[in-house]
Short mmCIF file of C-alpha atoms and ligand atoms in Angstrom, two decimals:
data_model
loop_
_atom_site.label_atom_id
_atom_site.label_comp_id
_atom_site.label_asym_id
_atom_site.label_seq_id
_atom_site.Cartn_x
_atom_site.Cartn_y
_atom_site.Cartn_z
CA UNK A 1 149.51 90.16 131.16
CA UNK A 2 145.20 89.75 131.99
CA UNK A 3 144.36 86.40 133.09
CA UNK A 4 142.43 84.45 130.16
CA UNK A 5 138.66 84.49 131.06
CA UNK A 6 136.04 82.40 129.92
CA UNK A 7 133.62 84.11 128.05
CA UNK A 8 130.54 83.11 127.22
CA UNK A 9 129.53 80.90 124.05
CA UNK A 10 127.25 83.38 122.87
CA UNK A 11 130.07 86.64 123.07
CA UNK A 12 132.96 84.95 121.42
CA UNK A 13 136.33 86.31 122.44
CA UNK A 14 138.19 88.37 120.30
CA UNK A 15 141.27 89.08 123.71
CA UNK A 16 144.15 90.98 123.18
CA UNK A 17 146.91 88.72 123.07
CA UNK A 18 149.56 91.66 124.69
CA UNK A 19 147.34 94.07 126.21
CA UNK A 20 150.11 97.11 126.64
CA UNK A 21 150.05 99.10 129.95
CA UNK A 22 147.80 101.42 128.46
CA UNK A 23 144.90 99.12 127.94
CA UNK A 24 142.55 100.74 130.65
CA UNK A 25 139.13 101.97 130.29
CA UNK A 26 137.06 103.95 133.62
CA UNK A 27 133.64 103.19 132.53
CA UNK A 28 131.58 106.41 134.69
CA UNK A 29 128.27 104.65 135.94
CA UNK A 30 127.45 101.13 136.07
CA UNK A 31 123.68 101.47 134.47
CA UNK A 32 122.46 99.03 132.26
CA UNK A 33 124.86 99.97 129.71
CA UNK A 34 127.56 101.16 131.90
CA UNK A 35 128.01 97.24 133.90
CA UNK A 36 127.57 95.47 130.41
CA UNK A 37 130.24 97.27 128.79
CA UNK A 38 132.65 97.48 131.78
CA UNK A 39 132.13 93.52 132.09
CA UNK A 40 132.65 92.91 127.71
CA UNK A 41 135.33 95.41 127.45
CA UNK A 42 136.82 93.39 130.54
CA UNK A 43 136.62 89.71 128.56
CA UNK A 44 138.31 91.09 125.97
CA UNK A 45 141.67 92.05 127.47
CA UNK A 46 141.11 95.62 128.89
CA UNK A 47 141.91 96.51 132.28
CA UNK A 48 138.54 98.00 133.63
CA UNK A 49 137.66 100.66 135.91
CA UNK A 50 133.87 101.11 136.64
CA UNK A 51 132.99 104.05 138.16
CA UNK A 52 130.04 104.62 140.06
CA UNK A 53 128.10 107.47 142.28
CA UNK A 54 126.86 104.68 144.43
CA UNK A 55 128.93 102.49 147.48
CA UNK A 56 126.25 100.02 147.22
CA UNK A 57 126.14 99.48 143.53
CA UNK A 58 130.63 99.60 143.46
CA UNK A 59 130.50 97.75 146.75
CA UNK A 60 128.05 94.60 144.64
CA UNK A 61 130.41 94.57 141.69
CA UNK A 62 133.73 94.36 143.26
CA UNK A 63 131.88 91.44 145.12
CA UNK A 64 131.54 89.68 141.59
CA UNK A 65 127.24 90.66 141.65
CA UNK A 66 125.71 92.60 140.06
CA UNK A 67 122.35 94.93 141.12
CA UNK A 68 120.67 94.65 137.90
CA UNK A 69 118.60 91.78 135.61
CA UNK A 70 119.93 91.26 132.20
CA UNK A 71 120.41 87.84 130.65
CA UNK A 72 124.59 86.46 130.45
CA UNK A 73 125.35 89.44 132.67
CA UNK A 74 126.08 87.73 135.66
CA UNK A 75 128.68 85.33 134.81
CA UNK A 76 130.54 87.94 132.97
CA UNK A 77 130.94 90.01 135.68
CA UNK A 78 131.42 87.72 138.75
CA UNK A 79 134.35 86.43 135.88
CA UNK A 80 136.07 89.87 135.17
CA UNK A 81 135.79 90.40 139.00
CA UNK A 82 137.45 86.64 139.48
CA UNK A 83 140.18 87.90 136.96
CA UNK A 84 140.69 91.16 138.15
CA UNK A 85 140.21 92.94 134.53
CA UNK A 86 137.54 94.71 136.18
CA UNK A 87 137.77 96.50 139.09
CA UNK A 88 134.77 99.61 141.09
CA UNK A 89 135.60 102.41 142.43
CA UNK A 90 133.29 105.81 143.03
CA UNK A 91 136.59 107.10 142.19
CA UNK A 92 137.87 108.18 138.36
CA UNK A 93 140.70 106.57 138.35
CA UNK A 94 143.58 107.70 134.83
CA UNK A 95 142.88 105.81 131.72
CA UNK A 96 143.50 105.87 128.35
CA UNK A 97 139.61 105.91 127.23
CA UNK A 98 137.20 107.35 129.04
CA UNK A 99 133.05 106.05 128.59
CA UNK A 100 130.02 108.00 129.45
CA UNK A 101 127.33 105.94 130.82
CA UNK A 102 125.59 107.64 132.73
CA UNK A 103 121.77 108.80 132.69
CA UNK A 104 120.26 111.48 131.07
CA UNK A 105 117.17 111.86 132.19
CA UNK A 106 113.81 114.11 131.16
CA UNK A 107 113.53 117.65 133.44
CA UNK A 108 110.71 119.83 133.77
CA UNK A 109 109.17 120.08 130.18
CA UNK A 110 110.40 117.23 128.81
CA UNK A 111 113.48 118.62 128.44
CA UNK A 112 116.71 117.05 128.80
CA UNK A 113 118.99 117.05 131.86
CA UNK A 114 122.50 116.33 130.66
CA UNK A 115 123.70 117.08 134.51
CA UNK A 116 124.81 113.67 135.35
CA UNK A 117 127.17 113.73 131.64
CA UNK A 118 128.49 117.27 132.91
CA UNK A 119 129.55 115.90 136.11
CA UNK A 120 130.92 113.32 134.44
CA UNK A 121 133.07 115.45 132.38
CA UNK A 122 134.05 117.60 135.59
CA UNK A 123 135.16 114.29 137.71
CA UNK A 124 137.15 113.15 134.68
CA UNK A 125 139.05 116.93 134.40
CA UNK A 126 141.39 116.56 136.84
CA UNK A 127 142.54 112.68 135.86
CA UNK A 128 143.27 112.86 131.80
CA UNK A 129 146.32 112.92 130.71
CA UNK A 130 147.30 114.02 127.15
CA UNK A 131 146.34 110.81 124.94
CA UNK A 132 143.85 110.17 126.15
CA UNK A 133 140.24 109.98 124.66
CA UNK A 134 136.65 110.78 125.95
CA UNK A 135 133.83 109.09 124.65
CA UNK A 136 130.29 109.71 125.33
CA UNK A 137 127.94 107.07 125.31
CA UNK A 138 124.97 108.76 127.17
CA UNK A 139 121.76 109.19 124.88
CA UNK A 140 122.40 112.86 124.62
CA UNK A 141 119.91 116.01 123.44
CA UNK A 142 122.29 117.45 119.84
CA UNK A 143 125.68 119.76 120.84
CA UNK A 144 126.61 117.40 124.18
CA UNK A 145 129.65 115.97 123.28
CA UNK A 146 130.83 119.61 122.46
CA UNK A 147 130.04 120.70 125.49
CA UNK A 148 131.71 117.99 126.99
CA UNK A 149 135.00 119.36 125.29
CA UNK A 150 133.70 122.70 126.92
CA UNK A 151 133.86 121.22 129.99
CA UNK A 152 137.20 119.87 130.34
CA UNK A 153 139.03 122.74 127.59
CA UNK A 154 138.15 125.03 131.25
CA UNK A 155 139.09 122.89 133.32
CA UNK A 156 142.05 122.30 132.06
CA UNK A 157 143.51 125.24 130.38
CA UNK A 158 146.96 123.15 129.81
CA UNK A 159 145.43 120.38 127.36
CA UNK A 160 144.24 121.55 123.44
CA UNK A 161 140.86 120.01 123.66
CA UNK A 162 139.89 119.55 120.61
CA UNK A 163 136.16 121.48 119.09
CA UNK A 164 134.73 121.55 115.66
CA UNK A 165 137.07 122.75 112.84
CA UNK A 166 139.78 122.49 114.92
CA UNK A 167 142.99 121.92 112.89
CA UNK A 168 145.73 122.58 115.62
CA UNK A 169 146.47 118.79 117.00
CA UNK A 170 144.87 118.04 120.10
CA UNK A 171 146.27 116.36 123.26
CA UNK A 172 143.21 114.47 123.74
CA UNK A 173 140.26 113.00 121.72
CA UNK A 174 136.44 113.05 122.12
CA UNK A 175 133.70 111.53 120.58
CA UNK A 176 129.84 110.24 120.87
CA UNK A 177 128.82 106.59 120.01
CA UNK A 178 125.71 105.99 121.38
CA UNK A 179 124.68 102.30 122.80
CA UNK A 180 121.72 100.70 120.96
CA UNK A 181 121.19 97.70 122.71
CA UNK A 182 118.70 96.13 123.55
CA UNK A 183 117.38 95.40 127.23
CA UNK A 184 117.28 91.26 127.46
CA UNK A 185 119.91 91.01 124.90
CA UNK A 186 122.20 93.60 125.56
CA UNK A 187 125.59 90.85 125.96
CA UNK A 188 125.13 89.86 122.93
CA UNK A 189 123.93 92.61 121.02
CA UNK A 190 126.95 95.13 122.24
CA UNK A 191 129.08 92.76 120.56
CA UNK A 192 127.07 92.48 117.32
CA UNK A 193 125.05 95.17 116.35
CA UNK A 194 126.92 97.79 113.98
CA UNK A 195 128.49 100.77 116.40
CA UNK A 196 127.95 104.51 115.04
CA UNK A 197 130.67 106.54 116.25
CA UNK A 198 130.91 110.61 115.63
CA UNK A 199 134.27 112.29 116.71
CA UNK A 200 134.43 115.33 117.50
CA UNK A 201 137.32 115.62 114.61
CA UNK A 202 138.05 112.97 112.12
CA UNK A 203 141.09 112.12 114.22
CA UNK A 204 139.06 112.03 117.71
CA UNK A 205 136.60 109.24 115.59
CA UNK A 206 139.37 107.34 114.38
CA UNK A 207 140.81 106.86 118.26
CA UNK A 208 137.38 105.78 119.78
CA UNK A 209 136.81 103.12 117.21
CA UNK A 210 140.43 101.57 118.70
CA UNK A 211 138.27 100.81 121.41
CA UNK A 212 135.25 100.11 119.88
CA UNK A 213 137.03 97.72 117.43
CA UNK A 214 138.37 95.72 119.81
CA UNK A 215 135.27 93.76 120.44
CA UNK A 216 132.96 94.77 118.50
CA UNK A 217 131.89 92.52 115.32
CA UNK A 218 129.27 94.70 113.79
CA UNK A 219 130.65 97.08 111.57
CA UNK A 220 131.80 100.29 113.02
CA UNK A 221 131.22 103.30 111.00
CA UNK A 222 133.03 107.07 111.53
CA UNK A 223 131.15 110.30 111.16
CA UNK A 224 130.90 113.78 113.36
CA UNK A 225 129.76 113.92 116.67
CA UNK A 226 126.84 116.11 115.78
CA UNK A 227 125.63 113.46 113.33
CA UNK A 228 125.87 110.29 115.98
CA UNK A 229 124.38 112.25 118.39
CA UNK A 230 121.53 112.39 116.26
CA UNK A 231 121.18 109.48 114.68
CA UNK A 232 120.63 108.23 118.34
CA UNK A 233 117.69 110.75 118.83
CA UNK A 234 116.43 109.50 114.87
CA UNK A 235 116.71 105.63 115.90
CA UNK A 236 114.32 105.78 118.77
CA UNK A 237 112.16 108.22 117.28
CA UNK A 238 111.69 105.81 114.67
CA UNK A 239 110.61 103.28 116.34
CA UNK A 240 108.56 105.74 119.10
CA UNK A 241 106.50 106.74 115.34
CA UNK A 242 105.59 103.26 114.57
CA UNK A 243 104.43 102.37 118.22
CA UNK A 244 102.54 105.23 118.09
CA UNK A 245 100.49 104.04 114.95
CA UNK A 246 100.10 100.90 116.52
CA UNK A 247 98.99 102.12 119.16
CA UNK A 248 96.62 104.93 117.42
CA UNK A 249 95.57 101.76 115.09
CA UNK A 250 94.15 100.36 118.65
CA UNK A 251 91.69 103.16 119.46
CA UNK A 252 90.38 103.02 116.13
CA UNK A 253 89.34 99.47 115.85
CA UNK A 254 87.90 100.51 119.36
CA UNK A 255 85.39 103.40 117.94
CA UNK A 256 85.06 101.65 114.26
CA UNK A 257 84.02 97.74 116.50
CA UNK A 258 86.63 96.04 114.71
CA UNK A 259 89.43 93.65 116.38
CA UNK A 260 93.02 95.12 116.12
CA UNK A 261 95.24 91.96 116.19
CA UNK A 262 92.99 90.21 113.45
CA UNK A 263 93.25 93.50 111.51
CA UNK A 264 97.26 93.81 111.93
CA UNK A 265 97.89 90.18 111.21
CA UNK A 266 96.27 90.72 107.89
CA UNK A 267 97.92 94.03 106.98
CA UNK A 268 101.00 92.75 107.48
CA UNK A 269 100.63 90.11 104.65
CA UNK A 270 100.77 93.20 102.49
CA UNK A 271 104.75 92.96 101.26
CA UNK A 272 105.56 96.43 101.94
CA UNK A 273 103.57 96.90 105.33
CA UNK A 274 104.74 95.57 108.74
CA UNK A 275 102.85 97.85 111.42
CA UNK A 276 104.36 96.98 114.76
CA UNK A 277 101.88 95.71 117.88
CA UNK A 278 99.64 97.78 120.26
CA UNK A 279 100.16 98.17 123.88
CA UNK A 280 99.23 99.92 126.87
CA UNK A 281 101.69 102.85 126.13
CA UNK A 282 105.41 103.02 125.40
CA UNK A 283 107.83 102.43 128.86
CA UNK A 284 111.70 102.01 128.66
CA UNK A 285 114.21 105.00 129.47
CA UNK A 286 115.08 105.00 126.04
CA UNK A 287 111.76 105.24 123.37
CA UNK A 288 109.62 107.30 126.25
CA UNK A 289 112.38 109.96 126.74
CA UNK A 290 114.41 110.22 123.90
CA UNK A 291 112.55 111.81 120.84
CA UNK A 292 111.75 114.65 123.13
CA UNK A 293 115.19 115.32 123.14
CA UNK A 294 115.32 115.49 118.80
CA UNK A 295 111.86 117.91 119.58
CA UNK A 296 113.88 120.25 121.84
CA UNK A 297 116.13 120.39 119.34
CA UNK A 298 113.83 121.55 116.87
CA UNK A 299 110.81 122.60 118.57
CA UNK A 300 108.58 123.76 115.50
CA UNK A 301 109.77 120.77 112.87
CA UNK A 302 109.38 118.06 115.02
CA UNK A 303 105.66 118.17 114.72
CA UNK A 304 104.98 114.14 113.56
CA UNK A 305 107.90 112.98 116.20
CA UNK A 306 105.57 114.98 119.21
CA UNK A 307 102.55 113.95 118.12
CA UNK A 308 103.98 110.68 118.51
CA UNK A 309 105.17 110.61 122.22
CA UNK A 310 101.57 112.25 122.43
CA UNK A 311 99.61 109.04 121.23
CA UNK A 312 101.80 107.08 123.31
CA UNK A 313 101.37 108.86 126.49
CA UNK A 314 98.13 109.23 125.80
CA UNK A 315 97.32 105.20 125.16
CA UNK A 316 98.13 104.64 128.39
CA UNK A 317 95.57 107.02 130.19
CA UNK A 318 93.09 105.15 127.36
CA UNK A 319 93.95 101.65 128.61
CA UNK A 320 93.67 103.39 132.45
CA UNK A 321 90.05 104.32 131.86
CA UNK A 322 89.13 101.32 129.79
CA UNK A 323 89.88 99.10 133.36
CA UNK A 324 88.09 101.33 135.16
CA UNK A 325 84.91 101.22 133.24
CA UNK A 326 85.84 96.92 133.71
CA UNK A 327 85.61 97.67 137.14
CA UNK A 328 81.97 99.46 137.32
CA UNK A 329 81.07 96.54 135.39
CA UNK A 330 81.86 94.11 138.28
CA UNK A 331 81.78 96.35 141.31
CA UNK A 332 82.31 93.65 143.99
CA UNK A 333 85.60 92.22 141.55
CA UNK A 334 88.18 92.07 141.84
CA UNK A 335 91.28 92.88 138.91
CA UNK A 336 94.42 90.50 138.17
CA UNK A 337 97.12 93.10 136.57
CA UNK A 338 99.27 90.84 134.56
CA UNK A 339 102.69 92.50 134.41
CA UNK A 340 104.47 96.06 135.80
CA UNK A 341 107.89 96.10 133.41
CA UNK A 342 108.08 98.00 130.69
CA UNK A 343 108.21 95.22 128.52
CA UNK A 344 108.24 91.28 128.62
CA UNK A 345 110.94 88.88 130.08
CA UNK A 346 113.12 91.87 131.68
CA UNK A 347 112.84 93.77 135.38
CA UNK A 348 112.80 96.85 134.31
CA UNK A 349 110.14 99.48 135.70
CA UNK A 350 111.16 102.48 134.07
CA UNK A 351 108.92 105.01 132.52
CA UNK A 352 106.46 101.60 132.41
CA UNK A 353 102.80 102.46 131.42
CA UNK A 354 102.17 99.24 133.26
CA UNK A 355 103.53 100.37 136.46
CA UNK A 356 101.67 103.92 135.88
CA UNK A 357 98.11 102.17 135.65
CA UNK A 358 98.46 99.86 138.37
CA UNK A 359 99.58 102.12 140.77
CA UNK A 360 96.95 105.33 139.90
CA UNK A 361 94.59 102.52 140.38
CA UNK A 362 95.72 101.04 143.79
CA UNK A 363 94.77 104.30 144.99
CA UNK A 364 91.52 104.18 144.00
CA UNK A 365 90.72 100.72 144.15
CA UNK A 366 92.99 99.45 146.63
CA UNK A 367 91.89 95.63 147.94
CA UNK A 368 90.32 95.11 144.53
CA UNK A 369 93.60 95.29 142.98
CA UNK A 370 95.78 91.68 142.83
CA UNK A 371 99.62 92.27 140.82
CA UNK A 372 100.75 89.86 139.49
CA UNK A 373 104.57 90.10 138.60
CA UNK A 374 107.11 87.20 138.89
CA UNK A 375 110.08 90.48 138.19
CA UNK A 376 109.80 91.41 142.13
CA UNK A 377 109.47 90.13 145.48
CA UNK A 378 107.21 93.04 146.70
CA UNK A 379 104.87 96.33 145.20
CA UNK A 380 107.19 99.47 144.40
CA UNK A 381 106.55 102.09 147.44
CA UNK A 382 104.28 103.61 145.46
CA UNK A 383 101.54 101.14 145.91
CA UNK A 384 102.26 101.92 150.09
CA UNK A 385 98.91 101.44 151.91
CA UNK A 386 96.73 101.24 148.98
CA UNK A 387 95.43 98.25 149.82
CA UNK A 388 96.96 97.01 146.98
CA UNK A 389 98.45 93.55 146.83
CA UNK A 390 101.26 91.71 145.39
CA UNK A 391 100.15 87.61 144.74
CA UNK A 392 101.38 84.81 142.29
CA UNK A 393 99.15 83.98 139.26
CA UNK A 394 97.31 80.96 140.46
CA UNK A 395 96.33 82.83 143.45
CA UNK A 396 95.15 86.17 141.08
CA UNK A 397 93.52 83.68 139.25
CA UNK A 398 91.42 82.62 141.98
CA UNK A 399 90.46 85.86 143.30
CA UNK A 400 89.44 87.95 140.25
CA UNK A 401 86.95 88.00 137.96
CA UNK A 402 88.49 90.38 135.80
CA UNK A 403 92.03 89.88 134.34
CA UNK A 404 93.60 92.29 132.54
CA UNK A 405 97.10 91.45 130.71
CA UNK A 406 99.87 94.41 130.85
CA UNK A 407 102.31 92.48 130.09
CA UNK A 408 103.00 89.87 128.12
CA UNK A 409 105.64 88.12 130.27
CA UNK A 410 106.72 84.06 129.28
CA UNK A 411 104.94 83.26 132.10
CA UNK A 412 101.81 84.47 131.46
CA UNK A 413 101.50 82.89 127.89
CA UNK A 414 100.23 79.18 129.74
CA UNK A 415 97.20 80.72 130.35
CA UNK A 416 94.90 78.78 128.08
CA UNK A 417 90.62 79.98 127.64
CA UNK A 418 89.48 77.49 130.30
CA UNK A 419 92.16 79.66 133.23
CA UNK A 420 90.15 82.35 132.14
CA UNK A 421 86.53 81.20 131.89
CA UNK A 422 83.96 83.13 133.31
CA UNK A 423 86.24 86.41 133.75
CA UNK A 424 86.21 89.86 131.80
CA UNK A 425 88.92 89.99 130.18
CA UNK A 426 91.37 92.77 128.27
CA UNK A 427 94.46 91.48 126.31
CA UNK A 428 96.49 94.86 125.73
CA UNK A 429 99.12 93.18 124.35
CA UNK A 430 97.63 90.43 122.18
CA UNK A 431 98.64 87.77 123.90
CA UNK A 432 96.36 85.29 124.18
CA UNK A 433 95.83 85.79 120.34
CA UNK A 434 99.34 84.75 119.29
N1 SAJ B 1 106.61 98.39 122.33
C1 SAJ B 1 105.50 98.55 122.04
N2 SAJ B 1 104.85 97.70 120.37
C2 SAJ B 1 106.16 97.47 119.80
C3 SAJ B 1 107.45 97.22 120.66
C4 SAJ B 1 107.73 97.72 121.63
O1 SAJ B 1 105.00 99.05 122.45
O2 SAJ B 1 105.71 96.55 118.89
C5 SAJ B 1 106.39 98.54 123.72
C6 SAJ B 1 107.16 98.14 124.54
O3 SAJ B 1 106.24 97.22 125.52
C7 SAJ B 1 108.28 98.89 125.51
C8 SAJ B 1 108.45 100.32 124.31
O4 SAJ B 1 107.45 99.78 123.63
O5 SAJ B 1 106.98 99.40 126.79
C9 SAJ B 1 109.68 100.62 123.86
O6 SAJ B 1 110.07 98.90 123.98
P1 SAJ B 1 111.48 98.26 123.00
O7 SAJ B 1 111.37 96.91 123.07
O8 SAJ B 1 111.26 99.01 121.60
O9 SAJ B 1 112.70 99.04 123.06
P2 SAJ B 1 113.87 99.58 124.41
O10 SAJ B 1 113.38 100.68 124.84
O11 SAJ B 1 114.11 98.44 125.19
O12 SAJ B 1 114.61 99.36 123.65
C10 SAJ B 1 115.00 100.52 122.65
C11 SAJ B 1 115.77 100.04 121.26
N3 SAJ B 1 116.02 100.99 120.26
C12 SAJ B 1 115.22 100.57 118.65
O13 SAJ B 1 114.90 99.61 119.12
C13 SAJ B 1 115.72 101.43 117.83
C14 SAJ B 1 117.15 99.71 121.55
O14 SAJ B 1 118.04 99.30 120.60
C15 SAJ B 1 117.82 101.20 122.55
O15 SAJ B 1 119.75 100.88 122.25
C16 SAJ B 1 116.74 101.65 123.58
O16 SAJ B 1 115.73 101.84 122.74
C17 SAJ B 1 118.18 102.39 124.08
O17 SAJ B 1 118.84 102.37 124.58
O18 SAJ B 1 117.70 103.27 123.43
#
């Protein structure tokens, strides 16, 4: 019997009263999705082994710590490790459920790279026993779950592995269940969001649903693996397209000479209009990446999705050139660049347009660049030798003639007109208008 777990109030608790011996879950990949999922599962009575290739990550988690910043995660992991419901390892154990939550980056020419998912499948294959269920959570191109099935089938000819249209009784189950949590609200959304569970066969979906219905308070909707894979890509492409519309509007507004924030605020008073917010471009490991998986699956058909990606990528280039023009307008002045993260109040710099813009400027304008980022203690290595410096907001305001808001962190929101008096100001997020 697992020790009682003091879950956070926000999480709510639905612990299994009598966890059976087979209540073992192996979560492969202890990143932004895997670690919170492993800790939540542990808090709901599962016996969880989190697996990661990084010994450092494994040691940190086993010591009750976390290597990523995410609200409520530190307590959840600490309590699960203390209760011995969560353990971390570099080795894949034998388990009743395997959840794959490894990265799926973009390769050359924006082609999906599923090599980490394939490696996870190869690591699971020797361990898997009849009755087990393998679930892919990593955002993946359509067909990836079938690829995992093929890898396991090749490694384990002794097992009947389910395949599309297979009517033979399979020995194991295989499903795809995309994560859909928002960084910054992961622990809460893991429990409260609806989930789409796609089985390679209907029986596979039902088996995977056993895991999710044990901790998800939202609805668990079953479908096929291919549909579930597509749903994930469609969700993030929908958001990318909508952000691209806002970003394109901001560039149109520059040409026309109107205030984009006022245009959007007033247009959104129409009952059926809801325009998102422009920014310096789109970042993160999801929205800036996943639409390319959809494009890769249907290149000729996915014209709008591709164009949205191009518009959002171009917005970062456009933003950088506007900052360069300000630097030219104040040739001796320093610029304070506020924020490096890909969105407010997180420490995640992956695919961040703010980071890319700041890095590029640091290599041409060196010691004129003052970076303010409360979520880091040092500038990332790519700034090395550039002469740019990481300073506090107060120090930046004292020294800079130009202030650029790249990220609307809460720590910047108290900026007043008096703080910015006499400076050239470029607010890429409309933060100062809110
Ligand atoms: N952004 C804008 N304007 C907006 C909204 C966002 O420029 O109006 C920018 C953000 O600054 C950021 C980027 O878009 O650079 C992405 O941020 P986000 O908050 O839209 O999304 P993510 O990447 O943090 O999380 C998304 C979510 N997907 C959707 O909202 C459809 C989340 O639910 C997914 O789980 C996550 O991707 C994922 O892991 O795929």
